[in-house]
Coordinates of C-alpha atoms and ligand atoms in Angstrom, one line a residue:
M1 CA 89.9 107.3 99.1
E2 CA 93.6 106.9 98.2
L3 CA 93.3 108.9 95.0
Q4 CA 91.6 111.9 96.6
G5 CA 92.8 115.1 94.8
K6 CA 94.5 113.3 92.0
K7 CA 93.7 114.2 88.4
I8 CA 93.9 111.5 85.7
V9 CA 93.5 112.0 82.0
L10 CA 92.4 108.8 80.4
G11 CA 92.8 108.4 76.7
V12 CA 90.4 105.8 75.1
T13 CA 91.2 104.6 71.6
G14 CA 89.3 102.6 69.1
G15 CA 89.5 98.9 70.2
I16 CA 86.8 96.5 71.3
A17 CA 88.3 96.8 74.9
A18 CA 87.1 100.4 75.0
Y19 CA 84.1 99.2 77.0
K20 CA 86.4 98.2 79.8
A21 CA 87.6 101.8 80.1
V22 CA 84.2 102.6 81.5
E23 CA 84.9 100.4 84.5
I24 CA 88.4 101.9 84.8
V25 CA 86.8 105.4 85.1
S26 CA 84.3 104.1 87.6
R27 CA 87.0 102.5 89.8
L28 CA 89.3 105.5 89.6
R29 CA 86.4 107.8 90.7
K30 CA 85.5 105.4 93.5
A31 CA 89.1 105.8 94.7
G32 CA 88.6 109.5 94.8
A33 CA 90.3 110.6 91.5
E34 CA 89.1 113.3 89.1
V35 CA 89.0 111.7 85.7
H36 CA 89.0 113.5 82.4
V37 CA 88.4 111.3 79.3
I38 CA 89.8 112.0 75.9
M39 CA 88.4 109.7 73.2
T40 CA 89.6 109.3 69.7
K41 CA 87.0 109.4 66.9
E42 CA 87.4 105.7 66.4
A43 CA 86.7 105.0 70.1
T44 CA 83.3 106.7 69.8
Q45 CA 82.4 103.8 67.4
F46 CA 82.6 101.4 70.4
V47 CA 81.4 103.5 73.3
T48 CA 79.5 106.7 73.3
E49 CA 80.9 110.0 74.5
L50 CA 77.8 110.3 76.7
T51 CA 78.7 107.1 78.6
F52 CA 82.1 108.5 79.6
R53 CA 80.6 111.9 80.4
E54 CA 78.1 110.4 82.8
I55 CA 80.5 108.0 84.4
S56 CA 83.3 110.6 84.8
G57 CA 81.1 113.5 85.7
Q58 CA 83.3 115.7 83.4
P59 CA 83.1 116.9 79.8
V60 CA 84.6 114.4 77.3
A61 CA 87.1 115.7 74.8
V62 CA 87.0 114.2 71.3
D63 CA 87.3 117.0 68.7
M64 CA 90.1 119.6 68.7
W65 CA 87.9 122.2 67.1
E66 CA 84.7 121.8 68.9
K67 CA 83.5 124.9 70.8
V68 CA 84.8 124.4 74.2
T69 CA 83.3 125.9 77.3
H70 CA 85.6 124.5 80.0
F71 CA 89.2 125.1 79.0
N72 CA 90.9 127.8 77.1
V73 CA 93.2 125.7 74.9
E74 CA 91.8 122.4 75.8
H75 CA 94.6 120.0 75.0
I76 CA 97.1 122.2 76.8
A77 CA 94.7 122.5 79.8
L78 CA 94.3 118.8 80.0
A79 CA 98.0 118.2 79.5
Q80 CA 98.8 120.5 82.4
L81 CA 96.2 119.4 84.9
A82 CA 97.1 115.7 84.6
D83 CA 98.9 114.1 87.5
L84 CA 99.0 111.0 85.3
M85 CA 97.9 110.1 81.8
L86 CA 96.7 106.7 81.0
I87 CA 95.8 105.3 77.6
A88 CA 93.6 102.2 77.9
P89 CA 93.0 100.6 75.6
A90 CA 95.9 101.8 73.4
T91 CA 95.7 100.6 69.8
A92 CA 98.7 100.0 67.6
N93 CA 97.8 103.2 65.9
I94 CA 98.1 105.5 68.9
I95 CA 101.2 103.7 70.0
A96 CA 102.7 104.4 66.5
K97 CA 101.7 108.0 66.5
A98 CA 103.1 108.6 70.0
A99 CA 106.3 106.9 69.1
V100 CA 107.0 109.4 66.3
G101 CA 105.3 112.4 67.7
I102 CA 102.3 112.7 65.4
A103 CA 99.8 115.2 66.9
D104 CA 96.7 115.1 64.7
D105 CA 93.9 114.8 67.2
M106 CA 93.0 115.7 70.8
L107 CA 94.6 112.6 72.4
S108 CA 97.9 112.6 70.4
T109 CA 98.3 116.3 70.9
T110 CA 97.7 116.1 74.6
L111 CA 100.2 113.3 74.9
L112 CA 102.8 115.5 73.2
A113 CA 102.0 118.4 75.5
T114 CA 102.0 116.7 78.9
K115 CA 104.8 116.4 81.3
A116 CA 102.8 114.0 83.5
P117 CA 103.9 110.3 83.7
I118 CA 102.2 108.4 80.9
Y119 CA 100.9 104.8 81.3
V120 CA 99.9 102.9 78.2
A121 CA 97.9 99.7 78.1
P122 CA 98.2 98.2 74.6
A123 CA 95.2 96.0 73.5
M124 CA 95.0 94.5 70.1
N125 CA 95.1 91.3 68.0
T126 CA 98.1 89.2 68.9
N127 CA 99.7 89.4 65.4
M128 CA 99.4 93.2 65.5
Y129 CA 100.9 93.3 69.0
E130 CA 103.7 91.0 68.0
N131 CA 104.4 92.7 64.7
P132 CA 108.0 94.0 64.9
I133 CA 106.8 97.5 64.0
T134 CA 104.5 97.6 67.0
Q135 CA 107.2 96.1 69.2
R136 CA 109.7 98.7 67.9
N137 CA 107.2 101.5 68.7
I138 CA 106.6 100.1 72.2
A139 CA 110.3 99.9 72.8
E140 CA 110.6 103.5 71.6
L141 CA 107.9 104.6 74.1
R142 CA 109.7 102.8 76.9
S143 CA 113.0 104.4 76.1
R144 CA 111.2 107.8 76.3
G145 CA 109.9 107.1 79.8
F146 CA 106.4 105.9 79.0
H147 CA 105.2 103.1 81.3
I148 CA 103.8 100.1 79.4
I149 CA 101.2 98.0 81.1
E150 CA 101.7 94.6 79.5
P151 CA 98.7 93.1 77.8
A152 CA 97.3 89.8 79.2
A153 CA 97.2 86.6 77.2
G154 CA 93.9 84.8 76.6
H155 CA 91.0 84.6 74.3
L156 CA 90.7 87.7 72.0
A157 CA 87.6 89.2 70.4
C158 CA 88.9 88.4 66.9
G159 CA 88.6 84.7 67.7
T160 CA 92.2 83.9 68.2
S161 CA 94.0 83.6 71.5
G162 CA 97.3 85.0 72.5
K163 CA 98.8 88.1 74.0
G164 CA 97.0 91.3 73.4
R165 CA 94.1 91.4 75.8
L166 CA 93.6 94.5 78.0
P167 CA 94.3 93.5 81.6
E168 CA 91.3 93.6 84.0
P169 CA 90.3 97.2 85.0
V170 CA 90.9 96.3 88.6
D171 CA 94.6 95.5 87.8
I172 CA 95.0 98.7 85.7
V173 CA 93.6 100.7 88.5
R174 CA 95.9 99.1 91.0
I175 CA 98.9 100.0 88.9
V176 CA 97.8 103.6 88.4
S177 CA 97.0 103.9 92.1
A178 CA 100.4 102.5 93.1
A179 CA 102.1 104.9 90.8
L180 CA 100.2 107.9 92.1
T181 CA 100.6 107.0 95.8
S182 CA 104.3 106.0 95.6
Q183 CA 106.8 108.8 96.4
D184 CA 108.7 108.6 93.1
L185 CA 106.5 108.7 90.0
T186 CA 109.5 108.3 87.7
S187 CA 110.5 105.0 89.3
Q188 CA 109.9 101.7 87.4
P189 CA 106.2 101.0 87.1
L190 CA 104.6 98.2 88.9
T191 CA 103.4 95.7 86.4
C192 CA 100.5 93.3 87.1
Q193 CA 103.1 90.7 87.7
D194 CA 104.9 92.6 90.4
L195 CA 101.7 93.5 92.3
T196 CA 99.9 90.2 92.0
G197 CA 103.0 88.1 92.7
Q198 CA 102.9 87.8 96.4
L199 CA 99.4 86.6 97.1
T200 CA 98.1 85.6 93.7
G201 CA 95.6 82.8 93.8
Q202 CA 95.3 82.9 97.6
K203 CA 91.9 83.5 99.2
I204 CA 92.3 85.9 102.1
L205 CA 89.4 86.4 104.5
V206 CA 89.5 89.6 106.5
T207 CA 87.0 90.7 109.2
A208 CA 86.7 94.4 110.1
G209 CA 84.8 96.9 112.2
G210 CA 82.8 96.3 115.3
T211 CA 79.8 94.0 115.6
I212 CA 76.6 95.5 117.1
E213 CA 74.1 93.7 119.3
P214 CA 70.5 94.9 119.3
L215 CA 68.6 95.6 122.5
D216 CA 65.4 96.7 120.9
P217 CA 64.4 98.1 117.5
V218 CA 66.3 101.4 118.1
R219 CA 69.2 100.6 120.4
Y220 CA 72.2 98.4 120.4
I221 CA 75.4 97.6 122.2
G222 CA 78.4 98.5 120.1
N223 CA 82.1 99.4 120.3
R224 CA 84.4 102.1 119.0
S225 CA 86.0 100.1 116.1
T226 CA 85.7 102.0 112.8
G227 CA 87.0 99.2 110.5
R228 CA 90.0 101.2 109.2
M229 CA 92.6 98.6 110.0
G230 CA 90.7 95.7 108.4
Y231 CA 89.7 97.7 105.3
A232 CA 93.4 98.7 104.8
I233 CA 94.4 95.1 105.0
A234 CA 91.7 94.0 102.6
E235 CA 92.6 96.7 100.1
E236 CA 96.3 95.9 100.3
A237 CA 95.7 92.1 100.0
A238 CA 93.7 92.8 96.8
R239 CA 96.5 94.9 95.5
R240 CA 98.8 92.0 96.0
G241 CA 96.6 89.8 93.9
A242 CA 94.7 87.9 96.5
E243 CA 91.0 87.0 96.2
V244 CA 89.7 88.9 99.2
V245 CA 86.5 88.5 101.1
L246 CA 85.9 91.2 103.7
V247 CA 83.3 90.5 106.4
S248 CA 82.5 93.8 107.8
G249 CA 80.5 95.2 110.7
P250 CA 78.7 98.6 110.2
T251 CA 81.1 101.3 109.1
V252 CA 81.1 104.5 107.0
L253 CA 84.0 103.2 104.9
E254 CA 83.5 102.5 101.2
D255 CA 84.1 99.0 99.8
P256 CA 87.8 98.7 98.8
A257 CA 88.4 98.1 95.1
G258 CA 88.5 94.5 94.0
V259 CA 87.2 93.1 97.3
R260 CA 84.0 91.1 97.9
V261 CA 82.4 92.7 100.9
I262 CA 79.9 90.9 103.1
R263 CA 78.1 93.2 105.5
I264 CA 76.9 91.9 108.8
E265 CA 75.7 93.4 112.1
T266 CA 75.9 90.9 114.9
A267 CA 78.6 88.5 116.1
R268 CA 76.5 85.5 115.2
Q269 CA 76.0 86.8 111.7
M270 CA 79.8 87.4 111.4
R271 CA 80.4 83.8 112.6
E272 CA 78.0 82.4 109.9
A273 CA 79.7 84.4 107.1
V274 CA 83.2 83.6 108.3
L275 CA 82.5 79.8 108.7
A276 CA 81.0 79.7 105.2
E277 CA 84.2 81.3 103.7
F278 CA 86.7 79.5 105.9
P279 CA 87.2 76.2 104.2
K280 CA 88.7 77.7 101.0
A281 CA 90.6 80.5 102.8
A282 CA 94.4 80.4 102.8
A283 CA 94.5 82.9 105.6
V284 CA 92.1 84.6 108.0
I285 CA 92.9 88.0 109.4
K286 CA 90.4 88.8 112.2
S287 CA 90.8 92.5 112.9
A288 CA 87.1 92.9 113.8
A289 CA 86.2 93.9 117.3
V290 CA 83.6 91.3 118.1
A291 CA 81.0 91.8 120.9
D292 CA 81.7 89.1 123.5
Y293 CA 78.1 89.5 124.9
R294 CA 74.7 90.1 123.5
P295 CA 71.4 90.9 125.2
A296 CA 69.7 87.7 126.3
A297 CA 66.5 88.8 124.5
V298 CA 65.8 91.6 122.0
A299 CA 62.7 93.5 122.9
E300 CA 60.2 93.6 120.0
Q301 CA 59.1 97.1 120.9
K302 CA 61.2 100.1 122.1
I303 CA 62.0 99.7 125.8
K304 CA 60.3 102.5 127.7
K305 CA 61.9 104.1 130.7
S306 CA 60.5 103.7 134.2
E307 CA 61.4 105.1 137.6
D308 CA 63.6 102.1 138.3
D309 CA 67.1 101.3 137.2
L310 CA 67.5 99.0 134.3
T311 CA 69.5 95.8 134.4
L312 CA 70.5 94.2 131.2
H313 CA 71.0 90.4 131.1
L314 CA 73.8 89.6 128.6
V315 CA 74.8 86.2 127.3
R316 CA 78.0 85.1 125.8
N317 CA 78.6 85.3 122.0
P318 CA 80.5 82.6 120.2
D319 CA 84.3 83.3 120.1
I320 CA 84.7 83.0 116.3
L321 CA 88.5 83.0 116.2
Y322 CA 88.7 80.3 118.9
E323 CA 86.4 78.2 116.9
L324 CA 88.5 78.7 113.7
G325 CA 91.6 77.7 115.8
Q326 CA 89.9 74.4 116.6
K327 CA 88.8 73.8 113.0
K328 CA 92.0 75.0 111.4
E329 CA 93.6 72.7 108.8
H330 CA 95.9 74.5 106.3
Q331 CA 94.7 78.1 107.2
V332 CA 97.0 80.8 108.5
L333 CA 95.2 82.4 111.4
V334 CA 95.9 86.0 112.5
G335 CA 94.2 87.6 115.5
F336 CA 94.2 91.1 117.0
A337 CA 94.5 92.0 120.6
A338 CA 93.2 95.5 121.4
E339 CA 94.2 96.0 125.0
T340 CA 94.3 98.9 127.4
C341 CA 96.9 97.4 129.8
K342 CA 99.3 94.4 130.0
V343 CA 99.2 94.4 126.2
E344 CA 101.9 91.8 125.5
E345 CA 100.8 89.4 128.3
Y346 CA 97.2 89.3 127.2
A347 CA 98.1 89.1 123.5
R348 CA 100.4 86.0 124.2
K349 CA 97.5 84.3 126.1
K350 CA 95.1 84.9 123.2
L351 CA 97.7 83.6 120.7
A352 CA 98.0 80.3 122.5
K353 CA 94.3 79.9 123.5
K354 CA 93.0 80.6 120.0
N355 CA 95.7 78.5 118.2
L356 CA 96.9 81.4 116.1
D357 CA 99.9 81.8 113.8
F358 CA 100.5 85.3 115.0
I359 CA 98.8 88.1 116.8
V360 CA 98.8 91.8 116.2
A361 CA 98.7 93.6 119.6
N362 CA 98.1 97.2 120.2
D363 CA 97.4 99.5 123.1
V364 CA 94.1 101.2 122.3
S365 CA 94.4 103.6 125.2
E366 CA 97.1 105.6 123.3
A367 CA 95.8 108.7 121.5
D368 CA 97.5 108.0 118.1
A369 CA 96.9 104.2 118.0
G370 CA 93.8 102.0 117.8
F371 CA 90.2 103.1 117.2
G372 CA 89.2 105.9 114.8
V373 CA 92.6 107.2 113.9
E374 CA 94.7 106.7 110.7
T375 CA 97.7 105.5 112.5
N376 CA 98.6 102.5 114.8
R377 CA 101.5 101.2 116.8
I378 CA 101.6 97.4 116.9
K379 CA 103.6 94.5 118.2
L380 CA 103.6 91.3 116.2
I381 CA 103.9 88.1 118.3
D382 CA 104.3 84.8 116.5
R383 CA 103.9 81.1 117.5
S384 CA 107.5 80.7 118.5
G385 CA 107.0 83.6 120.9
R386 CA 109.1 86.1 119.0
M387 CA 107.8 89.6 119.5
T388 CA 108.5 92.4 117.0
P389 CA 107.5 96.0 118.0
Y390 CA 106.9 98.5 115.2
P391 CA 106.9 102.3 115.4
L392 CA 103.9 104.5 114.8
M393 CA 102.8 104.0 111.2
S394 CA 99.8 104.5 108.9
K395 CA 97.3 101.7 109.0
K396 CA 98.1 101.2 105.3
E397 CA 101.8 100.6 106.0
L398 CA 100.9 98.3 108.8
A399 CA 98.6 96.4 106.5
G400 CA 101.6 95.7 104.3
I401 CA 103.7 94.5 107.2
I402 CA 100.9 92.1 108.4
L403 CA 100.5 90.7 104.9
D404 CA 104.2 90.3 104.4
H405 CA 104.1 88.0 107.5
V406 CA 101.0 86.2 106.2
A407 CA 102.9 85.5 102.9
E408 CA 105.9 84.3 104.9
V409 CA 103.9 81.8 106.9
L410 CA 102.0 80.7 103.7
E411 CA 105.3 80.0 102.0
K412 CA 106.4 77.8 104.9
Ligands
CTP1 N1 87.3 87.5 118.4 C1 86.4 86.6 117.8 N2 85.2 86.4 118.4 C2 84.9 86.9 119.6 C3 85.8 87.8 120.3 C4 87.0 88.0 119.6 O1 86.7 86.1 116.7 N3 83.7 86.6 120.2 C5 88.6 87.7 117.8 C6 88.9 89.1 117.4 O2 88.5 89.4 116.1 C7 90.4 89.3 117.6 C8 90.7 88.3 118.7 O3 89.6 87.4 118.7 O4 91.1 88.9 116.5 C9 90.8 88.9 120.1 O5 89.7 89.7 120.3 P1 89.6 90.5 121.7 O6 88.3 91.1 121.8 O7 90.8 91.3 122.0 O8 89.7 89.2 122.7 P2 88.7 88.4 123.5 O9 89.1 87.0 123.2 O10 87.3 88.8 123.3 O11 89.2 88.7 125.0 P3 88.9 89.9 126.0 O12 87.7 90.6 125.4 O13 88.6 89.3 127.3 O14 90.1 90.8 126.0

């Protein structure tokens, strides 16, 4: 929940893309943000106020003069509470009004009153967008510190094609999240281009969490993996523009934004899902803690206790990563080695045996690294034998480092 505690005021104006703002609200809330929607009167022609109220869980502001129950002077209250203001879609009209400081409705007034960073996603017909007046207004907003999220090119609702389409909600949410989670909100905004550059068009397959192996209908053999490292990698890969498939064991974590999640339980189910996705993958990052053994038989009924000791007969599970190493063609393969002793030695052996491009090794016996914590301390070992140790970092930061290495190998 990277936007937990963040307050976003979303302005929705009257364009056909207003419907996409519903998904933007939904994604922002999923990431933990509190979202307050201000609609222009024209926007209510496209999507109802009720839709945004339901999806945001907050009252929706449209009219300046309506009896308000939640805020004293509503446009001032919203202007002040915002950590960030986003206008998506932004029509030529709101852009023009903002450029000259017209404040004649709730949204334009709030825009004038806020000191929060403002992100504007223009969406309109190409000719309107390219009109020098609109371009001049956009330039004016830029010079005043507004952050412009460039429209995408493509087929437009008016039947023409060209620049003017609202970028996908997932991309807009990425930009907003990056702005809110970076240290310096006044720094240059990340555009879709910047974020999607590194892994755009690449399919990245990530596995996360521990697999579980049933003994009977109520019991299983499992491990301590929570999935945090793999989820952080999947989320970061999606932010960088990759098409991400996350094969996940049972975990309490929510699906990362923009990631296709396949939930499995056992090692054999993970193998099946991974093998199906493998041929088209550019890289596979296997952070899952896969059970090496499973009970030879799963009891149909709950096993009852007796006076005797109980011996479990376990059989070997397939080693998924080893199998990928044998099958590998163009794919970059990344393994993890969670060890409690001789970390580097064991990691090097796994790297060679499983035919990996690099391996992420960590000592899970350390209190601040490994299972169930937000931080990790890793060593990266590559095919040439080079070992790079990293200091204690958040799993999110480490995800970025691992993906930088993946991108480097993919380039080669
Ligand atoms: N792995 C896998 N299939 C398995 C076991 C492990 O794909 N049946 C993958 C893990 O996802 C990880 C890497 O192999 O990326 C190393 O996993 P680990 O459990 O540390 O190694 P093992 O090969 O199982 O060796 P050991 O348990 O003896 O340490």
